[in-house]
Structures are given as C-alpha cells and as structure tokens.
Amino acid sequence: MKVLLRKLMRTLVNFPLTMKFMLLPFIFTVALLIVTVVGLGQGESARQAARWLGQETLPSVIAINRFALELSHIQIDLQRLVVWETNFFDKTSVARLRSNLLAQIENLKKETQHLKQYKLDAQLITSIERFLDDAERSASLVSIDIAAGGLAAEDVTGHYALIREKLNRHVKNAELLANHHISQVLAEAEHARALAWSIVVLVSLGSIIISVLLARLIARPILDMTQVMKQLAEGRSSLEVIGLERKDEVGAMAAALAVFRRNAIQLNATQQDLRDAQARLNAAVQSMSSGFVGFDARQQLIMVNEAFAQLVEIPQEELLGLDLGGMMQKISEVHHCSPEWTIRKVDWLGAGLGSIEIRLGDRWLQLGRNCIPGGGDVVVLTDITARRELAAAQKRAMEQAEEASRAKGDFLARMSPPVSG
C-alpha cells in the first residue's frame, strides 16, 4: 500500500497544476454520471410500472368494481320489486321501480360489450349477459305472476353470487399482478440505491486519499503563502516571501507575491502621504474663520468645519451626508426663514455657481459656491455683519457730511452781501 501511494505521489508531482486541480472534479463527474445513468434506468422502470398501473390495472379494477356495484344495485332493486309486488305496494311506485330497474339493465347490457378490453374471461362475460337477461325477465314476470317472478328472482340471486365471486377473483388477480410489478420496481430501486451508495463510498474514499496527497503537494505551500499575504494585508511588509527558488507553479506564485509585497510597500507609503495631506487639509479647514463645506461628485456633503456649524447653528453630524439642497433646506427649517429667503436660495442653487447674501437672525452671511476639478463643490460661508455695518456707517457718515456741506453752503449764501448790479 505504501509503495502504491509513493508511486501515485510521484505521478501526481509530474502532473501540471491544472491537471491536479481537475482530478477531483473529474472523479466526481464520472461518479455523478454513473449514478445518473443508474437513476435514469430506475426512473424509466418506475415510469413503465406507473404507466402500466395507470393505463391498464387501475382502470380495469375501477371499471370492474363499478360494474359489480351496478350489478348489486340491479340485484337489490329486483329483490325490492318482488317485495313490493308481494306486499301490494303503491302501483305507481312499483311501476317507477320496475322502469328504473329495466333502464339499469339496458345500460349494463351496453356496457357489457366494453368488458373485453379489461381482459375478462369470455365465459364470465356470457354469464353476465345471461344474468342481465334473467333479471329483465324476472322484473317483467313478477308483475304478471308474483310466485313465478319470485322464483325467477331467487335464481337470479344465485346467479349473481357466482358472478360476483368471479369478478372479485379477477380483481384480486389484477391486484396481485400489480403488487408483483411494484415489488419488482422496489427491488430494482433497492439495488440501484445500493449501487449508488457503493459508488459514493468508493468515490469518497478515493477523494480523501487524493485530497491528502494534493494537500501535501499544493495546499501546504499555498497556505504558507496565504499567511504571508494576510500579514501583508495587515501592513506588515517586512516579512520575506518564501518559495522563490521553486521552478514550478508554486514558485511562480511566490514570485507574484514578491511583486505584490513591493507594491504593498509603495502603496503603504503613498497612503501614508495621503493621510498626512488629508490631516493637514482638515486642520487647515477647521482653522478657517469662515465656514467651509465640501461636496463630492454625487453632491453629498463630506466635509464641514466647526465655523460653518457655528454660523448656521447646526451640529456637524446633522449636516454630514446631506446634499446641497438638503443643507439649504435644513438651514431654512432651523432659522424659520421667510419665503423670500427660499426664493433666493432656489435661484442661487439653480444658477449653479456664484454667491448670495443671506440674513440669519441678527447676522448677515455670504454664501459662495465654487466647482472642484474632477467633480464636486465647495461652499464658503463668511460672516459679513461687521462689513455691512461698517458700510452702513460709512454711508451714514457720507450722507451726514453731504448734509453739513449743503447746510454750510446755504449759510454762507445767506450771510454774503448781495452783489450790486
């Protein structure tokens, strides 16, 4: 056994890696094909048995049982007719019963012609026809001669018992034949099931042996490299890649892993530079005295500084994730802005770029919107309350100076002597 395993190991080592991986699927495919063929054969046998039961046995049993039931109805109605005639029942009821009985007999005579297709014995069919004729004569005779009709009815009863026994025997034989077919199908199914289980067990044992061999040839080196890849993914790029000296597919994988390690080292350095740049950008944005928000290409708010949150009096966490329209709507709701504010806001959003001045409470703010290359926007919010107040103060001072200048001119004009002509 050990020698056989050693030879098998050497053979597997010489196989290409793709053939090694295809070995198990090939074995399972062959096993599945065998089990499928066995199952199809068993299924065809079951279908044939079911077809035979459905097309021959069951219709025959049902039809014969129904026919026997109708014969029993005729027998019972004939006995009732004799009793009614003997006890002088109502003539109308007796006539109706006789009419129904004769109609049943006539219908069964027609159906008797179809009994041959159910493989009934010709002698039995002849006995049934004779029974129906005797029942018809008895039904007619009892209305003429009650005694003779009663005797004829007793003969019909005896005849019916013989026919019923033969019909029961025929049905029982059909059931026995059906049970025999079913037993054969079940035996074949049991044999197929045993064969399928044998194949499954053999394939499972073979798969276990081959899996152990493949694990020693392929899986163990790959697991070692997987651990190296996991450590590289965790950022530990100082580890050395093993297996670079191999010349097979595992060696090629090790070489690719070495390239991945070099790229991971470069990527980590680049990501660290990006994180440092992002940290500097965040620090610069947070240190701005003006409010600042940034939107990505999908117009979702991704950056907001504390100055903006303080100016609009809304926490930063409630603003993150909103789009530009949602942010403006949030500001409108918090500060209960007038319809004029809403109209100006919509106009500004529809214009795409630019700035507007808005009033929130006692403060005047300027909203500026600019496009970011590559997609997205930034909005800068500046408190211009002091600037507007200074401009208003300057305007009032200028107006007061102009008013004083005009008053001085008027005074000088009044005080100057008139010029003689």
PDB file of C-alpha atoms in Angstrom, residues 6-105:
ATOM      1  CA  ARG A   6       4.554   6.532  -3.247  1.00  0.00           C
ATOM      2  CA  LYS A   7       4.147   5.792  -6.959  1.00  0.00           C
ATOM      3  CA  LEU A   8       0.912   7.739  -7.024  1.00  0.00           C
ATOM      4  CA  MET A   9       2.657  10.658  -5.314  1.00  0.00           C
ATOM      5  CA  ARG A  10       5.424  10.720  -7.919  1.00  0.00           C
ATOM      6  CA  THR A  11       2.855  10.584 -10.713  1.00  0.00           C
ATOM      7  CA  LEU A  12       0.887  13.468  -9.250  1.00  0.00           C
ATOM      8  CA  VAL A  13       4.039  15.549  -8.786  1.00  0.00           C
ATOM      9  CA  ASN A  14       4.738  15.305 -12.520  1.00  0.00           C
ATOM     10  CA  PHE A  15       1.211  16.464 -13.396  1.00  0.00           C
ATOM     11  CA  PRO A  16       0.688  20.137 -14.240  1.00  0.00           C
ATOM     12  CA  LEU A  17      -1.086  22.143 -11.557  1.00  0.00           C
ATOM     13  CA  THR A  18      -4.270  22.465 -13.634  1.00  0.00           C
ATOM     14  CA  MET A  19      -4.493  18.695 -14.013  1.00  0.00           C
ATOM     15  CA  LYS A  20      -4.005  18.280 -10.277  1.00  0.00           C
ATOM     16  CA  PHE A  21      -6.927  20.583  -9.583  1.00  0.00           C
ATOM     17  CA  MET A  22      -9.091  18.913 -12.241  1.00  0.00           C
ATOM     18  CA  LEU A  23      -8.519  15.423 -10.849  1.00  0.00           C
ATOM     19  CA  LEU A  24     -11.160  15.589  -8.115  1.00  0.00           C
ATOM     20  CA  PRO A  25     -13.842  17.220 -10.332  1.00  0.00           C
ATOM     21  CA  PHE A  26     -13.153  14.533 -12.949  1.00  0.00           C
ATOM     22  CA  ILE A  27     -13.668  11.739 -10.409  1.00  0.00           C
ATOM     23  CA  PHE A  28     -16.839  13.339  -9.076  1.00  0.00           C
ATOM     24  CA  THR A  29     -18.124  13.884 -12.618  1.00  0.00           C
ATOM     25  CA  VAL A  30     -17.610  10.232 -13.538  1.00  0.00           C
ATOM     26  CA  ALA A  31     -19.291   9.129 -10.311  1.00  0.00           C
ATOM     27  CA  LEU A  32     -22.173  11.522 -10.889  1.00  0.00           C
ATOM     28  CA  LEU A  33     -22.542  10.242 -14.452  1.00  0.00           C
ATOM     29  CA  ILE A  34     -22.715   6.634 -13.250  1.00  0.00           C
ATOM     30  CA  VAL A  35     -25.228   7.462 -10.531  1.00  0.00           C
ATOM     31  CA  THR A  36     -27.268   9.464 -13.045  1.00  0.00           C
ATOM     32  CA  VAL A  37     -27.341   6.581 -15.537  1.00  0.00           C
ATOM     33  CA  VAL A  38     -28.411   4.186 -12.792  1.00  0.00           C
ATOM     34  CA  GLY A  39     -31.049   6.642 -11.609  1.00  0.00           C
ATOM     35  CA  LEU A  40     -32.359   7.172 -15.138  1.00  0.00           C
ATOM     36  CA  GLY A  41     -32.656   3.429 -15.648  1.00  0.00           C
ATOM     37  CA  GLN A  42     -34.502   3.053 -12.377  1.00  0.00           C
ATOM     38  CA  GLY A  43     -36.677   6.042 -13.210  1.00  0.00           C
ATOM     39  CA  GLU A  44     -37.592   4.520 -16.577  1.00  0.00           C
ATOM     40  CA  SER A  45     -38.569   1.256 -14.867  1.00  0.00           C
ATOM     41  CA  ALA A  46     -40.690   3.173 -12.388  1.00  0.00           C
ATOM     42  CA  ARG A  47     -42.315   5.152 -15.205  1.00  0.00           C
ATOM     43  CA  GLN A  48     -43.148   1.967 -17.099  1.00  0.00           C
ATOM     44  CA  ALA A  49     -44.649   0.415 -13.967  1.00  0.00           C
ATOM     45  CA  ALA A  50     -46.626   3.570 -13.244  1.00  0.00           C
ATOM     46  CA  ARG A  51     -47.791   3.723 -16.866  1.00  0.00           C
ATOM     47  CA  TRP A  52     -48.913   0.097 -16.704  1.00  0.00           C
ATOM     48  CA  LEU A  53     -50.739   0.682 -13.429  1.00  0.00           C
ATOM     49  CA  GLY A  54     -52.320   3.907 -14.649  1.00  0.00           C
ATOM     50  CA  GLN A  55     -53.334   2.723 -18.109  1.00  0.00           C
ATOM     51  CA  GLU A  56     -54.272  -0.900 -17.500  1.00  0.00           C
ATOM     52  CA  THR A  57     -54.507  -2.180 -13.951  1.00  0.00           C
ATOM     53  CA  LEU A  58     -56.179   0.712 -12.140  1.00  0.00           C
ATOM     54  CA  PRO A  59     -58.746   1.458 -14.899  1.00  0.00           C
ATOM     55  CA  SER A  60     -59.555  -2.262 -15.072  1.00  0.00           C
ATOM     56  CA  VAL A  61     -60.006  -2.578 -11.290  1.00  0.00           C
ATOM     57  CA  ILE A  62     -62.079   0.591 -11.095  1.00  0.00           C
ATOM     58  CA  ALA A  63     -64.289  -0.339 -14.047  1.00  0.00           C
ATOM     59  CA  ILE A  64     -64.903  -3.884 -12.831  1.00  0.00           C
ATOM     60  CA  ASN A  65     -65.657  -2.738  -9.279  1.00  0.00           C
ATOM     61  CA  ARG A  66     -68.071  -0.138 -10.628  1.00  0.00           C
ATOM     62  CA  PHE A  67     -69.706  -2.748 -12.865  1.00  0.00           C
ATOM     63  CA  ALA A  68     -70.026  -5.144  -9.906  1.00  0.00           C
ATOM     64  CA  LEU A  69     -71.593  -2.353  -7.849  1.00  0.00           C
ATOM     65  CA  GLU A  70     -74.157  -1.692 -10.563  1.00  0.00           C
ATOM     66  CA  LEU A  71     -74.925  -5.430 -10.739  1.00  0.00           C
ATOM     67  CA  SER A  72     -75.528  -5.383  -6.986  1.00  0.00           C
ATOM     68  CA  HIS A  73     -77.904  -2.423  -7.446  1.00  0.00           C
ATOM     69  CA  ILE A  74     -79.852  -4.444 -10.019  1.00  0.00           C
ATOM     70  CA  GLN A  75     -79.955  -7.419  -7.654  1.00  0.00           C
ATOM     71  CA  ILE A  76     -81.168  -5.236  -4.763  1.00  0.00           C
ATOM     72  CA  ASP A  77     -83.759  -3.415  -6.884  1.00  0.00           C
ATOM     73  CA  LEU A  78     -85.049  -6.748  -8.208  1.00  0.00           C
ATOM     74  CA  GLN A  79     -85.498  -8.038  -4.633  1.00  0.00           C
ATOM     75  CA  ARG A  80     -87.287  -4.808  -3.675  1.00  0.00           C
ATOM     76  CA  LEU A  81     -89.560  -5.139  -6.696  1.00  0.00           C
ATOM     77  CA  VAL A  82     -90.548  -8.670  -5.606  1.00  0.00           C
ATOM     78  CA  VAL A  83     -91.204  -7.476  -2.034  1.00  0.00           C
ATOM     79  CA  TRP A  84     -93.274  -4.517  -3.204  1.00  0.00           C
ATOM     80  CA  GLU A  85     -95.328  -6.675  -5.580  1.00  0.00           C
ATOM     81  CA  THR A  86     -95.847  -9.289  -2.865  1.00  0.00           C
ATOM     82  CA  ASN A  87     -96.975  -6.700  -0.309  1.00  0.00           C
ATOM     83  CA  PHE A  88     -99.135  -4.804  -2.819  1.00  0.00           C
ATOM     84  CA  PHE A  89     -97.282  -1.507  -2.644  1.00  0.00           C
ATOM     85  CA  ASP A  90     -98.459   1.584  -4.482  1.00  0.00           C
ATOM     86  CA  LYS A  91     -98.738   0.747  -8.188  1.00  0.00           C
ATOM     87  CA  THR A  92     -97.113   3.990  -9.229  1.00  0.00           C
ATOM     88  CA  SER A  93     -94.050   3.378  -7.033  1.00  0.00           C
ATOM     89  CA  VAL A  94     -93.848  -0.219  -8.243  1.00  0.00           C
ATOM     90  CA  ALA A  95     -94.046   0.897 -11.864  1.00  0.00           C
ATOM     91  CA  ARG A  96     -91.368   3.539 -11.309  1.00  0.00           C
ATOM     92  CA  LEU A  97     -89.069   0.988  -9.643  1.00  0.00           C
ATOM     93  CA  ARG A  98     -89.606  -1.501 -12.495  1.00  0.00           C
ATOM     94  CA  SER A  99     -88.889   1.196 -15.064  1.00  0.00           C
ATOM     95  CA  ASN A 100     -85.665   2.220 -13.326  1.00  0.00           C
ATOM     96  CA  LEU A 101     -84.623  -1.411 -12.991  1.00  0.00           C
ATOM     97  CA  LEU A 102     -85.181  -2.130 -16.682  1.00  0.00           C
ATOM     98  CA  ALA A 103     -83.279   1.038 -17.615  1.00  0.00           C
ATOM     99  CA  GLN A 104     -80.325  -0.051 -15.451  1.00  0.00           C
ATOM    100  CA  ILE A 105     -80.365  -3.480 -17.069  1.00  0.00           C
TER     101      ILE A 105
END
